[in-house]
Structures are given as structure tokens and as C-alpha cells.
Amino acid sequence: MKRRAFVLATLALAACSRGSGKEKKLRVVSLSPSTTEVMFAIGAGGLLVGRSRYCDFPKEAAALPVVGGYADPNVEAIVALAPTLVVGARGPAGPVLEEGLRAHGIDTFFPETESLDGITRMIVELGRRVGHEAEAKRVAEDIEDKRKALAEKATKLPRRRVLFVFDAAPIVVAGPGSFPDELVRLAGGENVITRGGAYPTIGLEHLLALDPDVLLDGASDMRATKSLRERVEGAPGWRELRAVQKGQIHFVGSDVLRPGPRIADGLLTVARAIHGDTFKP
């Protein structure tokens, strides 16, 4: 009888232990705007307890404590929030950050998102990790449906030669293997940069030789003092480009280029910049 009571008590304690493990509340810190947006888009925003200084969408994110930036996260500030999971884009902090967080018993998720497929995989996997997999799959499927519809229409339009510019001094552009390069191709453009890596720096002579039909401005945002158009319209070399002479410099906001749930909107923005505002998916 005593043995049976002991066994029952042991089983009860084990059940309680398993139950308390399951009930452990998820606490998530997001170190990139894209993963913060995903959390809210899949209905998991309430699990966030911290963010990077660049996480500014949706507006509810502003209420979260800041734990540093993309390249300089504050590990002490992160640990102080007692997260169970830290997520973000794969960035400059790299493996050292992940190892430091894991040493504190914190799980991490820093996926590769340098392609549309990578973005949708990230959304679904993040949803799985935070218990919102069904919602995440719906978001990913919506992105894929919009991508297919837009790409199909873009194939019927003339391909224009495009240069995606991220800085004018030095001239930093999107190259093959980069996420913006994929957007240009899906949107019916031809990236004039065919070598040099994902984000190469090119010289003025190379720029003149390329002479693209369209310049996409990824160098300006709301904090910039001057747009790319203002910086290059009268500048030596730049002013000789056909895109500058014909006024084909189009701003593409950095917000819609984030590798997250709004990326289908970003693809549409790129398509309209290349083909005109009448482009509709």
C-alpha cells in the first residue's frame, strides 16, 4: 500500500513538472525590424518583451524596451529582460552574439533572409517557434500568391535595365545574389550589375559604362538630408546618365524592402518604380 502511494505521488510530481514546463511563458526579444514585424503580423506581438532601436513598425512596437541596434545589441540589456527566445536577421554581431545568449540559457533564431524563399521560410519557422504556425503559414502563402501574380504580369512587359543604388559616395549597389537583385528580376527588370558580389562598390567610370535606364533609390529615407535625385542630378558623371537626364530616378522606401511580412508590397513598389505607377499585380 505504501509502495503504491509512493508511486502515485512520484507520477503526480512528474506530471506537475511536465505541466509547469509547458506553461512556461514565452518571452521574445527581436533584434531586427523584419522579425518584429513578423511577430505582430502572425498575432504574436504580445510575446515581445524587447526590440532593437530600428524596430518602428507597427506603432505598437514603440512601447517595447530598446536593447541596442542591429550591429551593437546590448547583451546585458537583453538578459535583463529574461527572454526565452531572441530572434533577428543574421547580422554583424554574428555567432558571438548567439553563443553569448545561449550561455545564458536563451534560445536564438537568426535565419538567412537574402531571398523571398528565405523570407517565407523564416516567417513559418518563427511562427512554429512561438506557437503561431498556422497564422505564419497564411502570411507566407499570401506573399507567395502575390509574388506569382506580379511576376507573371512582369514577364509580359519590356525589361528595363536597372541599377539599384544604396549609396552615392562611394557608389554601393545591389549585385547578383542579393535580395534587391531578386526583386528587380521578379519585377521585370534587368540588373545591370552582373558580378562583384551581393553589394559591390563601383567607380564612376563603371557607372557611366553601365548607363542604366532606371535608377532605384535605396539610399534615401526619412532621415536623409537629401534624396539620391538631389545628390546626383548635377553631379559630374551622374548627370550624363540617361536615367538622370530622363528623370528615371525612383525612390524605393527602405521600410517596404524589409525582408518580412510586407515584402510583397515592396516587390510591387519596385515594379512600379521600374514600369510606372500604372503597374498593378
Coordinates of N, CA, C and O in Angstrom, one line a residue, residues 138-279:
R138 N -0.2 31.3 -43.3 CA -1.1 32.1 -44.0 C -0.4 33.4 -44.6 O -0.6 33.8 -45.7
V139 N 0.4 34.0 -43.7 CA 1.2 35.2 -44.2 C 2.1 34.8 -45.3 O 2.2 35.5 -46.3
A140 N 2.8 33.7 -45.1 CA 3.8 33.2 -46.2 C 3.1 32.9 -47.5 O 3.6 33.2 -48.6
E141 N 1.9 32.2 -47.4 CA 1.2 31.9 -48.6 C 0.7 33.1 -49.3 O 0.7 33.2 -50.5
D142 N 0.3 34.1 -48.6 CA -0.2 35.4 -49.2 C 1.0 36.1 -49.9 O 0.8 36.5 -51.1
I143 N 2.2 36.0 -49.3 CA 3.3 36.6 -50.0 C 3.6 35.8 -51.3 O 3.8 36.4 -52.4
E144 N 3.5 34.5 -51.3 CA 3.8 33.7 -52.4 C 2.8 33.9 -53.5 O 3.1 34.0 -54.7
D145 N 1.5 34.0 -53.2 CA 0.5 34.3 -54.1 C 0.7 35.6 -54.9 O 0.5 35.7 -56.1
K146 N 1.0 36.6 -54.1 CA 1.2 38.0 -54.7 C 2.5 38.0 -55.6 O 2.5 38.6 -56.6
R147 N 3.5 37.2 -55.1 CA 4.7 37.2 -55.9 C 4.5 36.5 -57.3 O 4.9 37.0 -58.3
K148 N 3.7 35.4 -57.3 CA 3.5 34.7 -58.5 C 2.6 35.6 -59.5 O 2.9 35.7 -60.7
A149 N 1.6 36.3 -59.0 CA 0.8 37.1 -59.8 C 1.6 38.3 -60.4 O 1.4 38.6 -61.6
L150 N 2.4 38.9 -59.6 CA 3.2 40.0 -60.1 C 4.2 39.6 -61.1 O 4.4 40.2 -62.1
A151 N 4.9 38.5 -60.8 CA 6.0 38.0 -61.7 C 5.4 37.6 -63.1 O 6.0 37.9 -64.1
E152 N 4.2 37.1 -63.0 CA 3.6 36.7 -64.3 C 3.3 37.9 -65.2 O 3.5 37.9 -66.4
K153 N 2.8 38.9 -64.5 CA 2.5 40.2 -65.3 C 3.8 40.8 -65.8 O 3.8 41.3 -66.9
A154 N 4.8 40.8 -65.0 CA 6.1 41.4 -65.3 C 6.7 40.8 -66.5 O 7.4 41.5 -67.3
T155 N 6.5 39.5 -66.7 CA 7.1 38.8 -67.9 C 6.6 39.3 -69.2 O 7.2 39.1 -70.3
K156 N 5.4 40.0 -69.2 CA 4.8 40.4 -70.4 C 5.2 41.9 -70.8 O 4.8 42.4 -71.8
L157 N 6.0 42.5 -69.9 CA 6.4 43.9 -70.1 C 7.9 43.9 -70.6 O 8.7 43.0 -70.3
P158 N 8.3 45.0 -71.3 CA 9.7 45.2 -71.7 C 10.6 45.2 -70.5 O 10.3 45.9 -69.5
R159 N 11.7 44.5 -70.6 CA 12.6 44.5 -69.5 C 13.5 45.8 -69.5 O 14.1 46.0 -70.6
R160 N 13.5 46.5 -68.5 CA 14.3 47.7 -68.5 C 15.6 47.5 -67.6 O 15.6 46.8 -66.7
R161 N 16.7 48.2 -68.0 CA 18.0 48.0 -67.4 C 18.0 48.9 -66.1 O 17.8 50.1 -66.2
V162 N 18.3 48.2 -65.0 CA 18.1 48.9 -63.7 C 19.4 48.8 -62.9 O 20.1 47.8 -62.9
L163 N 19.6 49.9 -62.2 CA 20.7 50.0 -61.2 C 20.1 50.4 -59.8 O 19.4 51.4 -59.7
F164 N 20.2 49.5 -58.9 CA 19.7 49.7 -57.5 C 20.8 50.3 -56.7 O 21.8 49.6 -56.4
V165 N 20.7 51.5 -56.3 CA 21.7 52.3 -55.6 C 21.4 52.4 -54.1 O 20.3 52.8 -53.7
F166 N 22.4 52.0 -53.3 CA 22.3 52.2 -51.8 C 23.2 53.3 -51.2 O 22.9 53.7 -50.1
D167 N 24.1 53.8 -52.0 CA 24.9 54.9 -51.5 C 25.5 55.5 -52.8 O 25.8 54.8 -53.8
A168 N 25.7 56.8 -52.7 CA 26.3 57.5 -53.9 C 27.7 57.9 -53.7 O 28.4 58.2 -54.7
A169 N 28.2 57.9 -52.5 CA 29.6 58.2 -52.2 C 30.2 57.4 -51.0 O 30.0 57.9 -49.9
P170 N 30.8 56.3 -51.3 CA 31.0 55.6 -52.6 C 29.7 55.1 -53.1 O 28.7 55.0 -52.5
I171 N 29.8 54.6 -54.4 CA 28.6 54.1 -55.1 C 28.5 52.6 -54.7 O 29.2 51.8 -55.2
V172 N 27.5 52.3 -53.9 CA 27.2 51.0 -53.4 C 25.9 50.5 -54.1 O 24.9 51.3 -54.0
V173 N 25.9 49.4 -54.7 CA 24.8 48.9 -55.5 C 24.4 47.5 -55.2 O 25.1 46.8 -54.5
A174 N 23.2 47.1 -55.7 CA 22.8 45.7 -55.5 C 23.4 44.8 -56.6 O 23.3 45.2 -57.8
G175 N 24.0 43.7 -56.2 CA 24.6 42.8 -57.2 C 23.9 41.5 -57.2 O 23.0 41.2 -56.4
P176 N 24.4 40.5 -58.0 CA 23.9 39.2 -58.0 C 24.0 38.5 -56.7 O 24.9 38.6 -56.0
G177 N 22.9 37.8 -56.4 CA 22.9 37.0 -55.1 C 22.3 37.8 -54.0 O 22.1 37.3 -52.9
S178 N 22.0 39.1 -54.2 CA 21.4 39.9 -53.1 C 19.8 39.8 -53.2 O 19.3 39.5 -54.3
F179 N 19.2 40.2 -52.2 CA 17.8 40.2 -52.1 C 17.2 41.3 -53.1 O 16.2 41.0 -53.8
P180 N 17.7 42.5 -53.1 CA 17.2 43.5 -54.1 C 17.4 43.1 -55.5 O 16.5 43.4 -56.4
D181 N 18.4 42.3 -55.8 CA 18.6 41.8 -57.2 C 17.5 40.9 -57.6 O 16.9 40.9 -58.7
E182 N 17.0 40.1 -56.6 CA 15.9 39.2 -56.9 C 14.6 40.0 -57.1 O 13.9 39.6 -58.0
L183 N 14.4 41.0 -56.3 CA 13.2 41.9 -56.5 C 13.2 42.5 -57.9 O 12.2 42.5 -58.5
V184 N 14.4 43.0 -58.3 CA 14.4 43.6 -59.7 C 14.1 42.6 -60.7 O 13.3 42.9 -61.7
R185 N 14.6 41.4 -60.7 CA 14.3 40.4 -61.7 C 12.9 40.0 -61.7 O 12.2 39.8 -62.7
L186 N 12.3 39.8 -60.5 CA 10.9 39.4 -60.4 C 10.0 40.5 -60.9 O 8.9 40.2 -61.5
A187 N 10.4 41.7 -60.7 CA 9.6 42.9 -61.1 C 9.7 43.2 -62.6 O 9.2 44.2 -63.1
G188 N 10.5 42.4 -63.3 CA 10.6 42.6 -64.8 C 11.7 43.5 -65.2 O 11.7 44.1 -66.3
G189 N 12.7 43.7 -64.3 CA 13.9 44.5 -64.6 C 15.1 43.6 -64.9 O 15.1 42.4 -64.5
E190 N 16.1 44.2 -65.5 CA 17.4 43.6 -65.7 C 18.5 44.3 -64.9 O 18.7 45.5 -65.2
N191 N 19.0 43.7 -63.9 CA 20.0 44.3 -63.1 C 21.3 44.5 -63.9 O 21.9 43.5 -64.4
V192 N 21.8 45.7 -64.1 CA 23.0 45.9 -64.9 C 24.3 45.5 -64.2 O 25.3 45.3 -64.8
I193 N 24.2 45.2 -62.9 CA 25.3 44.7 -62.1 C 25.3 43.2 -62.2 O 24.3 42.5 -61.7
T194 N 26.2 42.5 -62.8 CA 26.2 41.1 -63.0 C 27.4 40.4 -62.3 O 27.5 39.1 -62.4
R195 N 28.2 41.1 -61.6 CA 29.3 40.5 -60.9 C 29.8 41.4 -59.7 O 29.3 42.5 -59.6
G196 N 30.6 40.9 -58.9 CA 31.2 41.7 -57.8 C 30.6 41.4 -56.4 O 30.9 42.0 -55.5
G197 N 29.7 40.4 -56.4 CA 29.1 40.1 -55.1 C 27.7 40.8 -54.9 O 27.2 41.5 -55.8
A198 N 27.1 40.5 -53.7 CA 25.8 41.0 -53.4 C 25.6 42.5 -53.3 O 24.6 43.0 -53.8
Y199 N 26.6 43.2 -52.7 CA 26.5 44.6 -52.6 C 27.9 45.3 -52.9 O 28.6 45.8 -52.0
P200 N 28.3 45.3 -54.2 CA 29.6 45.8 -54.6 C 29.6 47.3 -54.6 O 28.6 48.0 -54.7
T201 N 30.8 47.8 -54.5 CA 31.1 49.2 -54.7 C 31.7 49.4 -56.1 O 32.6 48.7 -56.5
I202 N 31.2 50.3 -56.9 CA 31.6 50.6 -58.2 C 32.2 52.0 -58.4 O 31.8 52.9 -57.6
G203 N 33.0 52.2 -59.4 CA 33.5 53.5 -59.7 C 32.7 54.3 -60.7 O 31.8 53.7 -61.3
L204 N 32.9 55.6 -60.8 CA 32.2 56.4 -61.7 C 32.3 56.0 -63.2 O 31.3 56.0 -63.9
E205 N 33.5 55.6 -63.6 CA 33.6 55.1 -65.0 C 32.8 53.9 -65.3 O 32.2 53.8 -66.4
H206 N 32.8 53.0 -64.3 CA 31.9 51.8 -64.5 C 30.5 52.2 -64.6 O 29.7 51.7 -65.4
L207 N 30.0 53.1 -63.7 CA 28.7 53.6 -63.7 C 28.3 54.2 -65.1 O 27.2 53.9 -65.7
L208 N 29.2 55.0 -65.7 CA 28.9 55.6 -67.0 C 28.8 54.5 -68.1 O 28.0 54.6 -69.0
A209 N 29.7 53.5 -68.0 CA 29.7 52.4 -69.0 C 28.4 51.6 -68.9 O 27.8 51.2 -69.9
L210 N 27.8 51.5 -67.7 CA 26.6 50.7 -67.5 C 25.4 51.5 -68.0 O 24.5 50.9 -68.7
D211 N 25.3 52.8 -67.8 CA 24.3 53.7 -68.3 C 22.9 53.1 -68.2 O 22.2 52.8 -69.3
P212 N 22.3 52.8 -67.0 CA 21.1 52.1 -66.9 C 19.9 53.0 -67.3 O 20.0 54.2 -67.4
D213 N 18.7 52.4 -67.6 CA 17.5 53.1 -68.0 C 16.9 53.7 -66.7 O 16.2 54.7 -66.8
V214 N 17.0 53.0 -65.6 CA 16.3 53.4 -64.4 C 17.3 53.3 -63.2 O 18.0 52.3 -63.1
L215 N 17.2 54.3 -62.3 CA 18.0 54.2 -61.0 C 16.9 54.1 -59.9 O 16.0 54.8 -59.8
L216 N 17.1 53.0 -59.1 CA 16.3 52.8 -58.0 C 17.0 53.3 -56.7 O 18.1 53.0 -56.5
D217 N 16.4 54.2 -56.0 CA 17.0 54.9 -54.9 C 16.7 54.1 -53.6 O 15.6 54.2 -53.0
G218 N 17.7 53.4 -53.2 CA 17.6 52.7 -51.9 C 18.5 53.4 -50.9 O 18.7 52.9 -49.8
A219 N 19.0 54.6 -51.2 CA 20.0 55.3 -50.4 C 19.3 56.4 -49.5 O 19.9 56.9 -48.6
S220 N 18.0 56.7 -49.8 CA 17.4 57.8 -49.1 C 16.3 57.2 -48.2 O 15.7 56.2 -48.4
D221 N 16.1 57.9 -47.1 CA 14.9 57.6 -46.2 C 14.5 58.9 -45.5 O 15.0 59.9 -45.9
M222 N 13.6 58.8 -44.6 CA 13.0 60.0 -43.9 C 14.1 60.7 -43.2 O 13.9 61.9 -42.9
R223 N 15.2 60.1 -42.8 CA 16.2 60.7 -42.0 C 17.3 61.4 -42.9 O 18.2 62.0 -42.4
A224 N 17.3 61.1 -44.2 CA 18.3 61.6 -45.1 C 18.1 63.1 -45.3 O 17.0 63.6 -45.4
T225 N 19.2 63.9 -45.4 CA 19.1 65.3 -45.6 C 18.8 65.6 -47.1 O 18.1 66.6 -47.4
K226 N 19.2 64.7 -48.0 CA 19.0 64.9 -49.4 C 18.6 63.5 -50.0 O 19.2 62.5 -49.7
S227 N 17.7 63.5 -51.0 CA 17.4 62.3 -51.8 C 18.5 62.0 -52.7 O 19.4 62.9 -53.0
L228 N 18.6 60.8 -53.3 CA 19.5 60.5 -54.3 C 19.4 61.4 -55.5 O 20.4 61.8 -56.0
R229 N 18.2 61.7 -55.9 CA 18.0 62.6 -57.0 C 18.7 64.0 -56.8 O 19.4 64.5 -57.6
E230 N 18.5 64.5 -55.6 CA 19.1 65.8 -55.3 C 20.6 65.7 -55.2 O 21.3 66.7 -55.6
R231 N 21.1 64.6 -54.9 CA 22.6 64.4 -54.8 C 23.3 64.2 -56.1 O 24.4 64.6 -56.3
V232 N 22.6 63.6 -57.1 CA 23.3 63.3 -58.3 C 22.9 64.0 -59.6 O 23.6 64.0 -60.6
E233 N 21.7 64.7 -59.5 CA 21.2 65.4 -60.8 C 22.3 66.3 -61.4 O 22.4 66.3 -62.6
G234 N 23.0 67.1 -60.6 CA 24.0 68.0 -61.2 C 25.4 67.5 -61.0 O 26.4 68.2 -61.3
A235 N 25.6 66.3 -60.5 CA 26.9 65.8 -60.2 C 27.7 65.3 -61.4 O 27.1 64.7 -62.3
P236 N 29.0 65.6 -61.5 CA 29.8 65.1 -62.7 C 29.6 63.6 -62.8 O 29.7 62.8 -61.9
G237 N 29.5 63.1 -64.0 CA 29.3 61.7 -64.3 C 27.9 61.3 -64.2 O 27.3 60.9 -65.2
W238 N 27.3 61.5 -63.1 CA 25.9 61.1 -62.9 C 25.0 61.8 -63.9 O 24.0 61.3 -64.4
R239 N 25.2 63.1 -64.1 CA 24.3 63.9 -64.9 C 24.3 63.5 -66.4 O 23.4 63.8 -67.1
E240 N 25.4 62.7 -66.8 CA 25.4 62.2 -68.1 C 24.6 60.9 -68.3 O 24.4 60.5 -69.5
L241 N 24.1 60.3 -67.3 CA 23.4 59.1 -67.4 C 22.0 59.3 -68.0 O 21.3 60.3 -67.7
R242 N 21.6 58.4 -68.8 CA 20.2 58.6 -69.5 C 19.1 58.6 -68.4 O 18.1 59.3 -68.6
A243 N 19.3 57.8 -67.4 CA 18.3 57.7 -66.3 C 18.1 59.1 -65.6 O 17.0 59.5 -65.3
V244 N 19.2 59.8 -65.4 CA 19.2 61.1 -64.8 C 18.6 62.1 -65.7 O 17.7 62.9 -65.4
Q245 N 19.0 62.1 -67.0 CA 18.5 63.0 -68.0 C 17.0 62.9 -68.2 O 16.3 63.9 -68.5
K246 N 16.5 61.6 -68.1 CA 15.1 61.4 -68.4 C 14.2 61.4 -67.1 O 13.1 61.1 -67.2
G247 N 14.9 61.7 -66.0 CA 14.1 61.8 -64.7 C 13.7 60.4 -64.2 O 12.7 60.3 -63.5
Q248 N 14.5 59.4 -64.6 CA 14.1 58.0 -64.2 C 14.9 57.6 -62.9 O 15.6 56.6 -62.9
I249 N 14.7 58.4 -61.9 CA 15.3 58.1 -60.5 C 14.1 57.9 -59.6 O 13.3 58.9 -59.4
H250 N 13.9 56.7 -59.1 CA 12.7 56.5 -58.3 C 13.0 56.0 -56.9 O 13.8 55.0 -56.7
F251 N 12.5 56.6 -55.9 CA 12.7 56.3 -54.5 C 12.0 55.0 -54.2 O 10.8 54.8 -54.5
V252 N 12.7 54.1 -53.6 CA 12.1 52.9 -53.0 C 12.4 52.9 -51.5 O 13.5 52.7 -51.1
G253 N 11.3 53.0 -50.7 CA 11.5 53.2 -49.3 C 12.1 52.0 -48.6 O 11.8 50.8 -49.0
S254 N 13.0 52.2 -47.7 CA 13.6 51.1 -47.0 C 12.7 50.2 -46.2 O 12.9 49.0 -46.0
D255 N 11.6 50.8 -45.8 CA 10.6 50.1 -45.0 C 10.0 48.9 -45.8 O 9.9 47.8 -45.2
V256 N 9.6 49.2 -47.0 CA 9.0 48.1 -47.8 C 10.0 47.1 -48.3 O 9.6 46.1 -48.8
L257 N 11.3 47.4 -48.2 CA 12.3 46.4 -48.6 C 12.7 45.5 -47.4 O 13.6 44.6 -47.6
R258 N 12.1 45.7 -46.3 CA 12.5 44.8 -45.2 C 12.1 43.4 -45.5 O 10.9 43.1 -46.0
P259 N 12.9 42.4 -45.2 CA 12.6 41.0 -45.5 C 11.7 40.4 -44.5 O 12.0 39.5 -43.7
G260 N 10.4 40.9 -44.6 CA 9.4 40.5 -43.6 C 8.0 40.4 -44.3 O 7.9 40.2 -45.5
P261 N 7.0 40.5 -43.5 CA 5.6 40.3 -44.0 C 5.1 41.3 -45.0 O 4.2 41.0 -45.8
R262 N 5.8 42.4 -45.1 CA 5.4 43.4 -46.1 C 6.1 43.4 -47.4 O 6.1 44.2 -48.3
I263 N 6.9 42.3 -47.6 CA 7.8 42.2 -48.8 C 7.0 42.2 -50.1 O 7.5 42.6 -51.1
A264 N 5.8 41.6 -50.1 CA 5.0 41.7 -51.4 C 4.7 43.1 -51.7 O 4.7 43.5 -52.9
D265 N 4.5 44.0 -50.8 CA 4.3 45.4 -51.0 C 5.6 46.0 -51.6 O 5.6 46.9 -52.5
G266 N 6.7 45.6 -51.1 CA 8.0 46.0 -51.5 C 8.2 45.6 -53.0 O 8.7 46.5 -53.8
L267 N 7.9 44.4 -53.3 CA 8.0 44.0 -54.7 C 7.2 44.8 -55.7 O 7.6 45.2 -56.7
L268 N 5.9 45.1 -55.2 CA 5.1 45.9 -56.0 C 5.6 47.3 -56.2 O 5.6 47.9 -57.3
T269 N 6.2 47.9 -55.1 CA 6.9 49.2 -55.2 C 8.0 49.2 -56.2 O 8.1 50.2 -57.0
V270 N 8.8 48.2 -56.2 CA 9.9 48.1 -57.2 C 9.4 48.0 -58.6 O 9.9 48.6 -59.5
A271 N 8.3 47.2 -58.8 CA 7.7 47.0 -60.1 C 7.2 48.3 -60.7 O 7.4 48.7 -61.8
R272 N 6.5 49.1 -59.8 CA 6.0 50.4 -60.2 C 7.1 51.4 -60.5 O 7.0 52.2 -61.4
A273 N 8.2 51.3 -59.7 CA 9.3 52.2 -60.0 C 10.0 51.9 -61.3 O 10.4 52.8 -62.0
I274 N 10.0 50.6 -61.7 CA 10.6 50.2 -63.0 C 9.7 50.5 -64.2 O 10.1 51.1 -65.2
H275 N 8.4 50.2 -64.0 CA 7.5 50.3 -65.2 C 6.5 51.4 -65.1 O 5.8 51.7 -66.1
G276 N 6.4 52.1 -64.0 CA 5.5 53.2 -63.9 C 4.4 52.9 -62.9 O 4.1 51.8 -62.6
D277 N 3.7 54.0 -62.4 CA 2.7 53.8 -61.4 C 1.5 53.1 -61.8 O 0.6 52.7 -61.0
T278 N 1.3 52.9 -63.1 CA 0.1 52.2 -63.6 C 0.3 50.6 -63.5 O -0.7 49.9 -63.7
F279 N 1.5 50.2 -63.1 CA 1.7 48.8 -62.9 C 0.8 48.3 -61.8 O 0.9 48.8 -60.7

